[in-house]
mmCIF file of C-alpha atoms in Angstrom:
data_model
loop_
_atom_site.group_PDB
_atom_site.id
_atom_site.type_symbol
_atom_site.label_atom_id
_atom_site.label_comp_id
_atom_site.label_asym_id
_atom_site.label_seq_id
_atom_site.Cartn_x
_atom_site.Cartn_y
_atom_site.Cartn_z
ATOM 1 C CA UNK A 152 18.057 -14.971 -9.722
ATOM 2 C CA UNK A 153 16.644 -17.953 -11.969
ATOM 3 C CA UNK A 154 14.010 -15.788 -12.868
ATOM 4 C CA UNK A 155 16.635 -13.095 -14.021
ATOM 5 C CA UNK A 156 19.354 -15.919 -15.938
ATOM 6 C CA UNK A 157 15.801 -17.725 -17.627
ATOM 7 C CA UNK A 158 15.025 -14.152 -18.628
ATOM 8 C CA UNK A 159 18.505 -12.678 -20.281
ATOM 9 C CA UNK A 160 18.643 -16.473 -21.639
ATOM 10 C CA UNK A 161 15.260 -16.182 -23.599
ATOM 11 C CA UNK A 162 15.934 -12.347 -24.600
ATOM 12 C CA UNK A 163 19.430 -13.561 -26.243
ATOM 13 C CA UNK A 164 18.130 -17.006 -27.950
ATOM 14 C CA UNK A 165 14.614 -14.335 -29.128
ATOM 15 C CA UNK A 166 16.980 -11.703 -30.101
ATOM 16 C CA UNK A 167 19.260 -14.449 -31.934
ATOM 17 C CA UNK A 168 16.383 -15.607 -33.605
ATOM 18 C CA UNK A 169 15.848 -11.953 -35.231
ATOM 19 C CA UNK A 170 12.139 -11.671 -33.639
ATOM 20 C CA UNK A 171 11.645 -8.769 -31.257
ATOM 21 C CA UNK A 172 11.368 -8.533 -27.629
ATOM 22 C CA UNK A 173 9.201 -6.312 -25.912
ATOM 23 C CA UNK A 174 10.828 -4.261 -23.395
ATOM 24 C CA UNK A 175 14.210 -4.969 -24.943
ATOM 25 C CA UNK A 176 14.820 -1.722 -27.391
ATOM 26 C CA UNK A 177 16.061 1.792 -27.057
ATOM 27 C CA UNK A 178 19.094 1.529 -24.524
ATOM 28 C CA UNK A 179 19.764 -2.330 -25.574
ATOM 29 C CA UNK A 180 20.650 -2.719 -21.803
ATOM 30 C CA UNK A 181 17.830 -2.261 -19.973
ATOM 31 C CA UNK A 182 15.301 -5.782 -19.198
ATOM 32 C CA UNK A 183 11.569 -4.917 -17.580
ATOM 33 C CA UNK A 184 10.122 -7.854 -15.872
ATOM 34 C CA UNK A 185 7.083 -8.221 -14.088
ATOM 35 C CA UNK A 186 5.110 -5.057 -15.442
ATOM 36 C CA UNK A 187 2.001 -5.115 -13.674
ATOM 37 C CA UNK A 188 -0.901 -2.180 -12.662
ATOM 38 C CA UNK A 189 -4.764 -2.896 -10.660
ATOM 39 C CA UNK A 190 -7.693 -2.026 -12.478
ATOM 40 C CA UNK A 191 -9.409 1.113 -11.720
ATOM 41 C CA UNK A 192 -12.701 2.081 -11.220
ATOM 42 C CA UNK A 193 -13.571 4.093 -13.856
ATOM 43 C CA UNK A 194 -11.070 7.129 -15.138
ATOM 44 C CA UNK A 195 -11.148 9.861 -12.423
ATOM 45 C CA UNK A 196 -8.525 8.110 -9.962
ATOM 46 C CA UNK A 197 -5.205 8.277 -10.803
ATOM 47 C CA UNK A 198 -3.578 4.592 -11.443
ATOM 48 C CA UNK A 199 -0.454 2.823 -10.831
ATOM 49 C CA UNK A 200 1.578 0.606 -12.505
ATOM 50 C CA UNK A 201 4.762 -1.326 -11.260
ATOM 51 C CA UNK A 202 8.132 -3.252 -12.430
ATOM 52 C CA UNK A 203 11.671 -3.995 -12.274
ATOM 53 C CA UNK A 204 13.807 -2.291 -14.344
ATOM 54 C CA UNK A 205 17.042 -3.955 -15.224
ATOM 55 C CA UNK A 206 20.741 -2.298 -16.395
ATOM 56 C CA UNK A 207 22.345 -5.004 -17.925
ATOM 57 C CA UNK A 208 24.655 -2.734 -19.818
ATOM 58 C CA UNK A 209 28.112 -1.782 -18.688
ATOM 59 C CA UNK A 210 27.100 1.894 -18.658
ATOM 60 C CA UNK A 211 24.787 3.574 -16.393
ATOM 61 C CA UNK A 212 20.844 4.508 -17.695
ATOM 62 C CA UNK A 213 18.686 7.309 -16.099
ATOM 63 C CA UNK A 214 15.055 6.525 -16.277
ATOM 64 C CA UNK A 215 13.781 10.395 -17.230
ATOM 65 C CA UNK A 216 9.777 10.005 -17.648
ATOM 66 C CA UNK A 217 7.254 7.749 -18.881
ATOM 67 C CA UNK A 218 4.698 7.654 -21.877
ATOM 68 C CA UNK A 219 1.567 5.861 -22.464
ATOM 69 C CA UNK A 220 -1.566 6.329 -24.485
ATOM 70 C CA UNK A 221 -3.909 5.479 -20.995
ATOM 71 C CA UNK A 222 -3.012 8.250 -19.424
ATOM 72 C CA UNK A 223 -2.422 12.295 -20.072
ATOM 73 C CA UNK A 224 0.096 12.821 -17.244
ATOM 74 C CA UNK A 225 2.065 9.500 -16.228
ATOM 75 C CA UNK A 226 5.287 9.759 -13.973
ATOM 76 C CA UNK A 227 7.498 8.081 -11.561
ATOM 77 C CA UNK A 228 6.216 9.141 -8.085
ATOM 78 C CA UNK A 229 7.645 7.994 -5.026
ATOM 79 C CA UNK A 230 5.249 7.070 -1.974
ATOM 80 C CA UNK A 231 7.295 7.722 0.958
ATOM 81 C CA UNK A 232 6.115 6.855 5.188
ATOM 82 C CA UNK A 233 8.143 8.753 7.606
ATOM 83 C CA UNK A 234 8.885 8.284 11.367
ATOM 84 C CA UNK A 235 4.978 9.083 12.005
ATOM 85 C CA UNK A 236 3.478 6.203 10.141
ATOM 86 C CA UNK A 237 2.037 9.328 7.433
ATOM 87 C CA UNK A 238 2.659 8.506 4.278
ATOM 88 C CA UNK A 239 2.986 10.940 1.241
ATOM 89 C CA UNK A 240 3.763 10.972 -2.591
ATOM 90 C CA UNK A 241 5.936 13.158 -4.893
ATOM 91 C CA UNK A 242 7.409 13.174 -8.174
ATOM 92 C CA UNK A 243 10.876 10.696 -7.947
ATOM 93 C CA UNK A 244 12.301 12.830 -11.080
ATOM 94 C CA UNK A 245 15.548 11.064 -12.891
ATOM 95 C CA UNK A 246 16.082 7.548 -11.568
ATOM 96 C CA UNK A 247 19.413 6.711 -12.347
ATOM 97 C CA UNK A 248 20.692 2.804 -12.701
ATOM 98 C CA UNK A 249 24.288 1.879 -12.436
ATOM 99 C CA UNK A 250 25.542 -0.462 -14.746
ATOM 100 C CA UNK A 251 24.296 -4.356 -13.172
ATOM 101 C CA UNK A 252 21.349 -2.889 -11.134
ATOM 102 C CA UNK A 253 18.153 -2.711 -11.199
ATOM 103 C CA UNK A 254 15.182 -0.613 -10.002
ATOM 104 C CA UNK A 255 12.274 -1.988 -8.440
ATOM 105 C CA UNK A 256 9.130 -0.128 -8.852
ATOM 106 C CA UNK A 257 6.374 -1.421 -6.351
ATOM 107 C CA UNK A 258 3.701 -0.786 -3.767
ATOM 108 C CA UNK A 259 4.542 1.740 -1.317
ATOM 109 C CA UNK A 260 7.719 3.076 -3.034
ATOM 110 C CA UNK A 261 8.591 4.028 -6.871
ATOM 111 C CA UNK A 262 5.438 3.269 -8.888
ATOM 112 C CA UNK A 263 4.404 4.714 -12.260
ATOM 113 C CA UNK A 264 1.270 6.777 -11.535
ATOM 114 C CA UNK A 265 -1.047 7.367 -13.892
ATOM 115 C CA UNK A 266 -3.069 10.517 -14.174
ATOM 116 C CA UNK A 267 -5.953 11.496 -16.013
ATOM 117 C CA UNK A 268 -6.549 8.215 -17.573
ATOM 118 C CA UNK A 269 -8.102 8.103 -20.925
ATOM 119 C CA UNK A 270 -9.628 4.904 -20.344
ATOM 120 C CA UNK A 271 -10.880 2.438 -17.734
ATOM 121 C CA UNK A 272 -8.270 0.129 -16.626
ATOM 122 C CA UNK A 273 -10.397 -2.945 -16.605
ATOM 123 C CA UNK A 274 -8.624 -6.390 -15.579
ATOM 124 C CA UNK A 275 -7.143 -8.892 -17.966
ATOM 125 C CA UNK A 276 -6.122 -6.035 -20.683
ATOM 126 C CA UNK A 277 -3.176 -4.810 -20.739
ATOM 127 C CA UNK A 278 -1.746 -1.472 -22.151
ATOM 128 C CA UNK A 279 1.721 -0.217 -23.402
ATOM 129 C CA UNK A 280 3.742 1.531 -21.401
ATOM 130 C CA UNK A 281 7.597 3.415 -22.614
ATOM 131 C CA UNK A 282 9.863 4.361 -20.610
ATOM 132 C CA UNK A 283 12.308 7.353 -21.591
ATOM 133 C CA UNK A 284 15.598 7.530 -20.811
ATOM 134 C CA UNK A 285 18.113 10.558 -21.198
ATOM 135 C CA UNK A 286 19.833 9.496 -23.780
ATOM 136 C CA UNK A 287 17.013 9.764 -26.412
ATOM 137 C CA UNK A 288 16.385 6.032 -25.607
ATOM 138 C CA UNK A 289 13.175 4.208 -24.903
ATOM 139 C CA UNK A 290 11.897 0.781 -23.752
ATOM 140 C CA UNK A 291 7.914 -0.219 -24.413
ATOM 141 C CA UNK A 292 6.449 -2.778 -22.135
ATOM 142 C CA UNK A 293 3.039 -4.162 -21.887
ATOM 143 C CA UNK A 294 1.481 -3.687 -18.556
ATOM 144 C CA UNK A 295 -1.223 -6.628 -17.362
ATOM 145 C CA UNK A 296 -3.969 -5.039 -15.561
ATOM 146 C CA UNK A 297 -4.512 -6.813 -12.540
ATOM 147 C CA UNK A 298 -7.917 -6.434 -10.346
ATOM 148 C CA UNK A 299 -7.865 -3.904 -8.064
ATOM 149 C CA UNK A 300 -6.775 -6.310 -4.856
ATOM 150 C CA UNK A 301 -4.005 -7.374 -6.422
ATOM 151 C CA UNK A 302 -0.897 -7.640 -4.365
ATOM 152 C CA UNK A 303 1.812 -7.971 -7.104
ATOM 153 C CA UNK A 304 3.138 -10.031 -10.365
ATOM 154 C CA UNK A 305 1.839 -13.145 -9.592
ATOM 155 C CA UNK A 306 -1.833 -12.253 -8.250
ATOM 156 C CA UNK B 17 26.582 -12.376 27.148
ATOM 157 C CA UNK B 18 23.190 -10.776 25.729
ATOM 158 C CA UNK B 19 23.398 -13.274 22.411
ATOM 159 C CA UNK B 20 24.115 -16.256 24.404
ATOM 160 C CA UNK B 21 20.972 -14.791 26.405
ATOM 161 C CA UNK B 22 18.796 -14.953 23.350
ATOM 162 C CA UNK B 23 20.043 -17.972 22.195
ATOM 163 C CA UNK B 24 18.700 -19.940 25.362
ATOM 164 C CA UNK B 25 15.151 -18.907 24.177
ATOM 165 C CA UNK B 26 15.993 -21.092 21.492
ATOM 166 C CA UNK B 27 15.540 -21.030 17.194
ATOM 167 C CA UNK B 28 12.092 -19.160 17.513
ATOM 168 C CA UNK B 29 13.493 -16.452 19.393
ATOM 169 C CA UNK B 30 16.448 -16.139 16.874
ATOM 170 C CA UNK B 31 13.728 -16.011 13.937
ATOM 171 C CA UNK B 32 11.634 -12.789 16.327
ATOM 172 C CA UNK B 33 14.634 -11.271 16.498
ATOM 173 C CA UNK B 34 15.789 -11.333 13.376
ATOM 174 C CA UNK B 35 12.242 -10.572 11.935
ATOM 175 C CA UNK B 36 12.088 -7.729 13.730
ATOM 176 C CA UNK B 37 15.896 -6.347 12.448
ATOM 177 C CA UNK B 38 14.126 -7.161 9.137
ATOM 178 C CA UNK B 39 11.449 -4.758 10.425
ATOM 179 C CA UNK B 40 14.087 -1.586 11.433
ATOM 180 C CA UNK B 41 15.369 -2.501 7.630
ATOM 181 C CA UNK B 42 12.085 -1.476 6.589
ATOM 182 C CA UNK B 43 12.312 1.697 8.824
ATOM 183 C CA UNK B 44 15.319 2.876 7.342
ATOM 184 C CA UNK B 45 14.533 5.977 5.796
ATOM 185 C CA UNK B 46 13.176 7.211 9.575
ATOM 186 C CA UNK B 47 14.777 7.558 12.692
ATOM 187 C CA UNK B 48 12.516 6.200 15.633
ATOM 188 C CA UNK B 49 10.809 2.890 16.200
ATOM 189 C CA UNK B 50 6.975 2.417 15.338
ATOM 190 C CA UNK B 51 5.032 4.083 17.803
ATOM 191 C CA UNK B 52 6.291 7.360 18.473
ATOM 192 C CA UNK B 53 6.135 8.746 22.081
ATOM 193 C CA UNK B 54 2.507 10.913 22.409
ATOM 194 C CA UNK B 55 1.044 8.687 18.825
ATOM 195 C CA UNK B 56 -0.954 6.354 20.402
ATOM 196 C CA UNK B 57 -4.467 6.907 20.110
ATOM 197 C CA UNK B 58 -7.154 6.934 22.834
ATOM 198 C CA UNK B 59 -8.736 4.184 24.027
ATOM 199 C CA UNK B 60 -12.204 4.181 21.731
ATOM 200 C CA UNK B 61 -13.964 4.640 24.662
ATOM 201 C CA UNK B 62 -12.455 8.134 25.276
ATOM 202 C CA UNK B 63 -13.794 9.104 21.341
ATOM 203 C CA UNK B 64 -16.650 10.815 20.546
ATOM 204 C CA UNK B 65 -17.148 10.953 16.256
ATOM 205 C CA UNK B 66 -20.772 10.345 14.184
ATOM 206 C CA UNK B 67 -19.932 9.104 11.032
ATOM 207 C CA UNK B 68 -22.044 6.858 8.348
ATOM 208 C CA UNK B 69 -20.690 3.313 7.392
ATOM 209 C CA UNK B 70 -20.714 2.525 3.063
ATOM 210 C CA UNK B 71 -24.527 1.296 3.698
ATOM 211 C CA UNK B 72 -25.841 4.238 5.383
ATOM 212 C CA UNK B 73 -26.033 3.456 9.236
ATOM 213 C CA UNK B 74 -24.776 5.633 11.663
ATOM 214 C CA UNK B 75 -21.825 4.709 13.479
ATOM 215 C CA UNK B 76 -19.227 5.617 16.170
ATOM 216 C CA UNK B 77 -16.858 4.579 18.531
ATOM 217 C CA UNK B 78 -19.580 3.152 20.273
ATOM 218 C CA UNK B 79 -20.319 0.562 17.344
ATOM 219 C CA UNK B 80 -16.634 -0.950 17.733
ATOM 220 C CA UNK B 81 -17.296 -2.251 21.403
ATOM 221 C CA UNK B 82 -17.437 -5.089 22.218
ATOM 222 C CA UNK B 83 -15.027 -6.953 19.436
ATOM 223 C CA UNK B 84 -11.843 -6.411 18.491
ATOM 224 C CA UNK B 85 -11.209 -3.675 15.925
ATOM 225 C CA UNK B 86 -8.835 -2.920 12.705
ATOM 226 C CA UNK B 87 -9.313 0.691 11.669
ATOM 227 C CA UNK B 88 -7.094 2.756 9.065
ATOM 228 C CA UNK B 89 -7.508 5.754 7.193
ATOM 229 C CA UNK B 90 -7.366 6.216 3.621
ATOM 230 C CA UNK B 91 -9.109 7.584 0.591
ATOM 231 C CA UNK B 92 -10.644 5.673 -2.552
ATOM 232 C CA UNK B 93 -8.512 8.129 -5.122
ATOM 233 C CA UNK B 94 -5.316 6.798 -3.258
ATOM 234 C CA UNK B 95 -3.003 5.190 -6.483
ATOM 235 C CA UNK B 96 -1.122 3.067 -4.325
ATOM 236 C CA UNK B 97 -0.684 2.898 -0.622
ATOM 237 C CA UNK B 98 -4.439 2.492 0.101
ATOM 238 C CA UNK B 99 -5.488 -0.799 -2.498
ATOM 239 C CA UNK B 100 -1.911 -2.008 -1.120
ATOM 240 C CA UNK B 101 -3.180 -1.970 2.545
ATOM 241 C CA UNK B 102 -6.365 -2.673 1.776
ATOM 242 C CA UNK B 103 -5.039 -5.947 0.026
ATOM 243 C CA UNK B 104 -2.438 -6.588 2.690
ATOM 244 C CA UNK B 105 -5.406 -6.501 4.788
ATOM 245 C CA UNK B 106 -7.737 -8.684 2.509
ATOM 246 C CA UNK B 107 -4.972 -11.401 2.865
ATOM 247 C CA UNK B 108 -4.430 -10.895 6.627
ATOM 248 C CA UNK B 109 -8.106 -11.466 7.380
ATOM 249 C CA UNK B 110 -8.000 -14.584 4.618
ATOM 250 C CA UNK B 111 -4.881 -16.018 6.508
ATOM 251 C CA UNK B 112 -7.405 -15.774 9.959
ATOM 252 C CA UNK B 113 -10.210 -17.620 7.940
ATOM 253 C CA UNK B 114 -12.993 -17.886 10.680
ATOM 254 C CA UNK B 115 -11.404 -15.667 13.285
ATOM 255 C CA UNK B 116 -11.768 -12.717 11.372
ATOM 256 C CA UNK B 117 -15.486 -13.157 11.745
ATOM 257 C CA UNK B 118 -14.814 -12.244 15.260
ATOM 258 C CA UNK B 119 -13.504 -8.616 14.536
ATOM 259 C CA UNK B 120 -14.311 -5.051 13.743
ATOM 260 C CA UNK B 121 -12.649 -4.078 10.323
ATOM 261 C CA UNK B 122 -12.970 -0.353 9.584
ATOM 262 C CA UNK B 123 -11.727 2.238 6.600
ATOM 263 C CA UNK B 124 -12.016 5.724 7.360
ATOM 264 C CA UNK B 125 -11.753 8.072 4.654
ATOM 265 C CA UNK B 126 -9.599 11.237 4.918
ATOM 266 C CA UNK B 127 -11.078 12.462 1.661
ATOM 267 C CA UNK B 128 -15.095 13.227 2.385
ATOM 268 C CA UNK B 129 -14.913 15.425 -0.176
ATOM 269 C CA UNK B 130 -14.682 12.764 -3.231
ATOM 270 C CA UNK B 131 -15.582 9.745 -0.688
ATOM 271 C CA UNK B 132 -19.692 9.645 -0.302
ATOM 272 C CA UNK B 133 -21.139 7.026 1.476
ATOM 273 C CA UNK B 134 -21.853 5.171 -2.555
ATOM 274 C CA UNK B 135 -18.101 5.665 -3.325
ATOM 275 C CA UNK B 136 -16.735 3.830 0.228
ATOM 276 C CA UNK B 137 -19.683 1.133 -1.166
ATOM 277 C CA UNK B 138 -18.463 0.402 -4.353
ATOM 278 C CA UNK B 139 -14.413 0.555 -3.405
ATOM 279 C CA UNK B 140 -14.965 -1.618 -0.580
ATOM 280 C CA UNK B 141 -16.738 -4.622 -2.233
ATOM 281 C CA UNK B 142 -13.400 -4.883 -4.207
ATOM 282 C CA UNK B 143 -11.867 -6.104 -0.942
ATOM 283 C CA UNK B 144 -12.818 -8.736 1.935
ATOM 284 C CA UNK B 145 -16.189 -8.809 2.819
ATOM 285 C CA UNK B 146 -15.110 -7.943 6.585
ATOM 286 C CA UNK B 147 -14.157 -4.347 5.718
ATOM 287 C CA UNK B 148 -16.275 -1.492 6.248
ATOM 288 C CA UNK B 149 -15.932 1.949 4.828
ATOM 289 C CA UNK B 150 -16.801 5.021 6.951
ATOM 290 C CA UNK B 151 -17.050 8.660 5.628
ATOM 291 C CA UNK B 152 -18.832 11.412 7.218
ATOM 292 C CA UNK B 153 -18.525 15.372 7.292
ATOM 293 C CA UNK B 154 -15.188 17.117 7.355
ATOM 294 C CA UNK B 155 -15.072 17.965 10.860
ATOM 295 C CA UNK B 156 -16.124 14.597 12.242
ATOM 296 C CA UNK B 157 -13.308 13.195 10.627
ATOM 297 C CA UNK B 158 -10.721 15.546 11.684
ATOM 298 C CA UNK B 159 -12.617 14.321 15.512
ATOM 299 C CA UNK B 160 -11.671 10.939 14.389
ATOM 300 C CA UNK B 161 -8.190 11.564 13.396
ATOM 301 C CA UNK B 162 -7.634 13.651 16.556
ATOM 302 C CA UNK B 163 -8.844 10.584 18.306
ATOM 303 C CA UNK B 164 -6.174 8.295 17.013
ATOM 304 C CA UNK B 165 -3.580 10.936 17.402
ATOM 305 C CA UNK B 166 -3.390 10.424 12.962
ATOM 306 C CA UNK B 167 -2.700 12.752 10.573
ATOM 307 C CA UNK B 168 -3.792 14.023 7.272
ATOM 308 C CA UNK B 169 -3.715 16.788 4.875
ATOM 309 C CA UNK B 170 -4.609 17.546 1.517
ATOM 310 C CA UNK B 171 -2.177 18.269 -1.274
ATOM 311 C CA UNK B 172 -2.775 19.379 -4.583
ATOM 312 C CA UNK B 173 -1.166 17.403 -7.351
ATOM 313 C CA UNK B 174 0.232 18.705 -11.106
ATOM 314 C CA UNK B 175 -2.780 17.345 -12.792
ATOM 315 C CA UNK B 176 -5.136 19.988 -11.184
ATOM 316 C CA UNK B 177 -6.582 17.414 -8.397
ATOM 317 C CA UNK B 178 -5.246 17.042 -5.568
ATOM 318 C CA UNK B 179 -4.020 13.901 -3.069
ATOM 319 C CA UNK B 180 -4.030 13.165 0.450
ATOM 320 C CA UNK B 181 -0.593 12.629 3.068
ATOM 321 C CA UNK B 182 -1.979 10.407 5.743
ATOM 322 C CA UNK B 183 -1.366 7.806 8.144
ATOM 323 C CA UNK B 184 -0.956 5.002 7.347
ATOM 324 C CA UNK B 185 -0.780 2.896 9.897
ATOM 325 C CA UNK B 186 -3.720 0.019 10.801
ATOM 326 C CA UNK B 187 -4.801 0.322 14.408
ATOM 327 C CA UNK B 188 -5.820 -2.651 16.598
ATOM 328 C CA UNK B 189 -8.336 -2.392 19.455
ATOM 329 C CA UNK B 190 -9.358 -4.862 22.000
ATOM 330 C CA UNK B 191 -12.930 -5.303 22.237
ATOM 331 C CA UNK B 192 -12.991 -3.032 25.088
ATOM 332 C CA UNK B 193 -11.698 -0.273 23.463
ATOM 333 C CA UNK B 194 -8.526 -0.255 24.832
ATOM 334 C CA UNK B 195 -5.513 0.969 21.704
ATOM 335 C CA UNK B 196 -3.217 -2.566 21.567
ATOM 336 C CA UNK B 197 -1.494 -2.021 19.025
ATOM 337 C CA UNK B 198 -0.338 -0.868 15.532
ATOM 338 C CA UNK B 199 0.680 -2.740 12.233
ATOM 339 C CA UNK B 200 3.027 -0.564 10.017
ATOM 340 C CA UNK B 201 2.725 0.023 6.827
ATOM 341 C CA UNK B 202 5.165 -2.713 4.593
ATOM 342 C CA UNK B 203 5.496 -4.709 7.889
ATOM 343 C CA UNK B 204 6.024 -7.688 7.225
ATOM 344 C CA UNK B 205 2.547 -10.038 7.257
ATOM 345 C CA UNK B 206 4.397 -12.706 9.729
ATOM 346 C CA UNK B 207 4.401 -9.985 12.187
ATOM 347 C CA UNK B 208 1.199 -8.591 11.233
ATOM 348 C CA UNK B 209 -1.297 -11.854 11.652
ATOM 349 C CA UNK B 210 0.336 -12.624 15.499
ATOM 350 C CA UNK B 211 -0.300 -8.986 16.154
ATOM 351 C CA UNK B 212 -4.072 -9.141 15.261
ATOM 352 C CA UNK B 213 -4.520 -13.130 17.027
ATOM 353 C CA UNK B 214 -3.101 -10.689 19.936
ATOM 354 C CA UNK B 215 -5.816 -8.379 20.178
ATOM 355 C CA UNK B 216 -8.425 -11.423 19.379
ATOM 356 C CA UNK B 217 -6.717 -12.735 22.636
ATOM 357 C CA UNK B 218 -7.635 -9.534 24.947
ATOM 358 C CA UNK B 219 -10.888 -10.231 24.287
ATOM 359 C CA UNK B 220 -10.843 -13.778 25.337
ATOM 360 C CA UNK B 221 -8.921 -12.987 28.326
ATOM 361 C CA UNK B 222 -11.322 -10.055 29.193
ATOM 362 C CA UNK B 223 -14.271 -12.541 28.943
ATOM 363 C CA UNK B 224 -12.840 -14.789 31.375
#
């Protein structure tokens, strides 16, 4: 919650001041915090990048694909783990947000996986990362590549 | 009557209980409780599998008695639910410090097509020390899977490759083999820790 008031506070005084925010364009609404992926080993394994995806607007936003110069084929997958304990992925196609919510892609659920990456995804870098939304809209964040053990945001 | 019954075991109990609602939260999407009916694997003493560990030995059920065992499957080309568990389990075995020394930490491989004994060597030494990675041929896997009563199957993916549905679920063994336990995946860690000291315990009891 303080993280989320600190946050619209700086995007309003940074957008005040005229300079530009990343991950505060296209649909003015929408906030990403915390973007953050694990390095890969090399390119041949798909990667997977994760974030929270704010509506701040009054009107609802539908998340319809991603775009990134790492990789050919990104897109919002959805790891799901049924009754079983087996767990599987497939494509989470449009992700809507209602006006005041937010979206929370991370491990185990909603992630942005990337496939056929064009690059190594070697900790410390980081990489841009827009999001597309239906209504022509998009939002470019900057993904920090984490090492490969990393458990979230703040590892 | 049955809160007031709770109650008397006092504020821990509360926090169990309310950990473990926090736990059917997590289990929300499916119906039934964490260990299925007719899922519990085999005592390890009741498998029979030859695989080859990430530096080349041999191994087999045989090579887990006697200590206390984590296993789980998964495969190195896994985006996100294998580095998640194998960093859940990186912290869990941090979090037991010198206890951890005392246990059996295994990743099986569902994937022996991509996952050669070099590939489980390189992936692992991204995570604890403790883990091992085990691969071996197709139908010695399947024998291990069978053993744990897990599951897995290949799916091919838009990009031309193709991914792997398995369990995943991390097993925990007494040192004699017998199944204690499993540890969900996205359980929470204070539930997962306790559950591992637990099978540490058998042992200890079993030696005495």
């Amino acid at each position: 919650m303080k993280k989320y008031i600190l946050t619209s506070i700086l995007a309003a005084l940074l957008t005040l001041g005229g300079l530009s925010v990343p991950a505060l364009a296209g649909p003015e609404d929408v906030v990403v915090e915390n973007a953050w992926s694990r390095a890969s080993i090399g390119v041949n394994r798909p990667g997977a990048a994760y974030m929270t995806i704010r509506n701040t607007g009054d009107e609802p936003v539908t998340l319809i694909g991603l775009t990134t110069p790492l990789a050919m084929m990104p897109e919002i997958h959805e790891t799901k783990t049924n009754a079983e304990g087996v767990s599987s992925m497939s494509p989470a196609g449009k992700i809507a947000i209602a006006p005041g919510e937010s979206v929370a892609l991370e491990p185990g659920g909603l992630h942005a996986m990337l496939m056929r990456l064009q690059e190594p995804m070697t900790e410390g870098e980081t990489f841009p990362l827009t999001l597309l939304f239906d209504d022509g809209g998009e939002v470019t964040v900057e993904v920090t590549i984490l090492g490969i053990s990393a458990r979230g945001p703040e590892d | 009557m049955r809160r007031r019954a709770i109650l008397g075991y006092g504020a821990a109990g509360v926090g169990v209980v309310a950990l473990m609602l926090f736990a059917g939260w997590w289990q929300v999407d499916g119906p039934g409780g964490p260990e299925p009916i007719g899922q519990r694997p085999v005592a390890l003493t009741a498998m029979d599998f030859r695989l080859t560990d990430h530096e080349g030995n041999a191994v087999g059920p045989e090579t887990l008695i006697g200590r206390p065992t984590m296993a789980f499957f998964g495969f190195t080309y896994c985006p996100d639910v294998c580095p998640t568990t194998l960093s859940d389990i990186s912290g869990w075995l941090d979090d037991l410090g010198d206890e951890a020394d005392e246990m059996n930490v295994v990743f099986i491989t569902v994937d022996p097509e991509r996952d050669t004994v070099e590939t489980m060597a390189e992936y692992v030494g991204y995570f604890h020390p403790a883990i091992r990675g085990w691969t071996g041929p197709e139908e010695q896997i399947a024998r291990v899977a069978d053993g744990f009563h897990a599951t897995y199957e290949r799916v091919p993916t838009e990009s031309g490759d193709y991914t792997m549905n398995h369990s995943a679920s991390v097993f925990l063994f007494a040192a004699s083999g017998r199944f204690v336990t499993m540890i969900d995946y996205h359980e929470p860690r204070e539930f997962a820790v306790p559950k591992i000291r637990r099978a540490l315990e058998e042992e200890m009891e079993g030696a005495t």
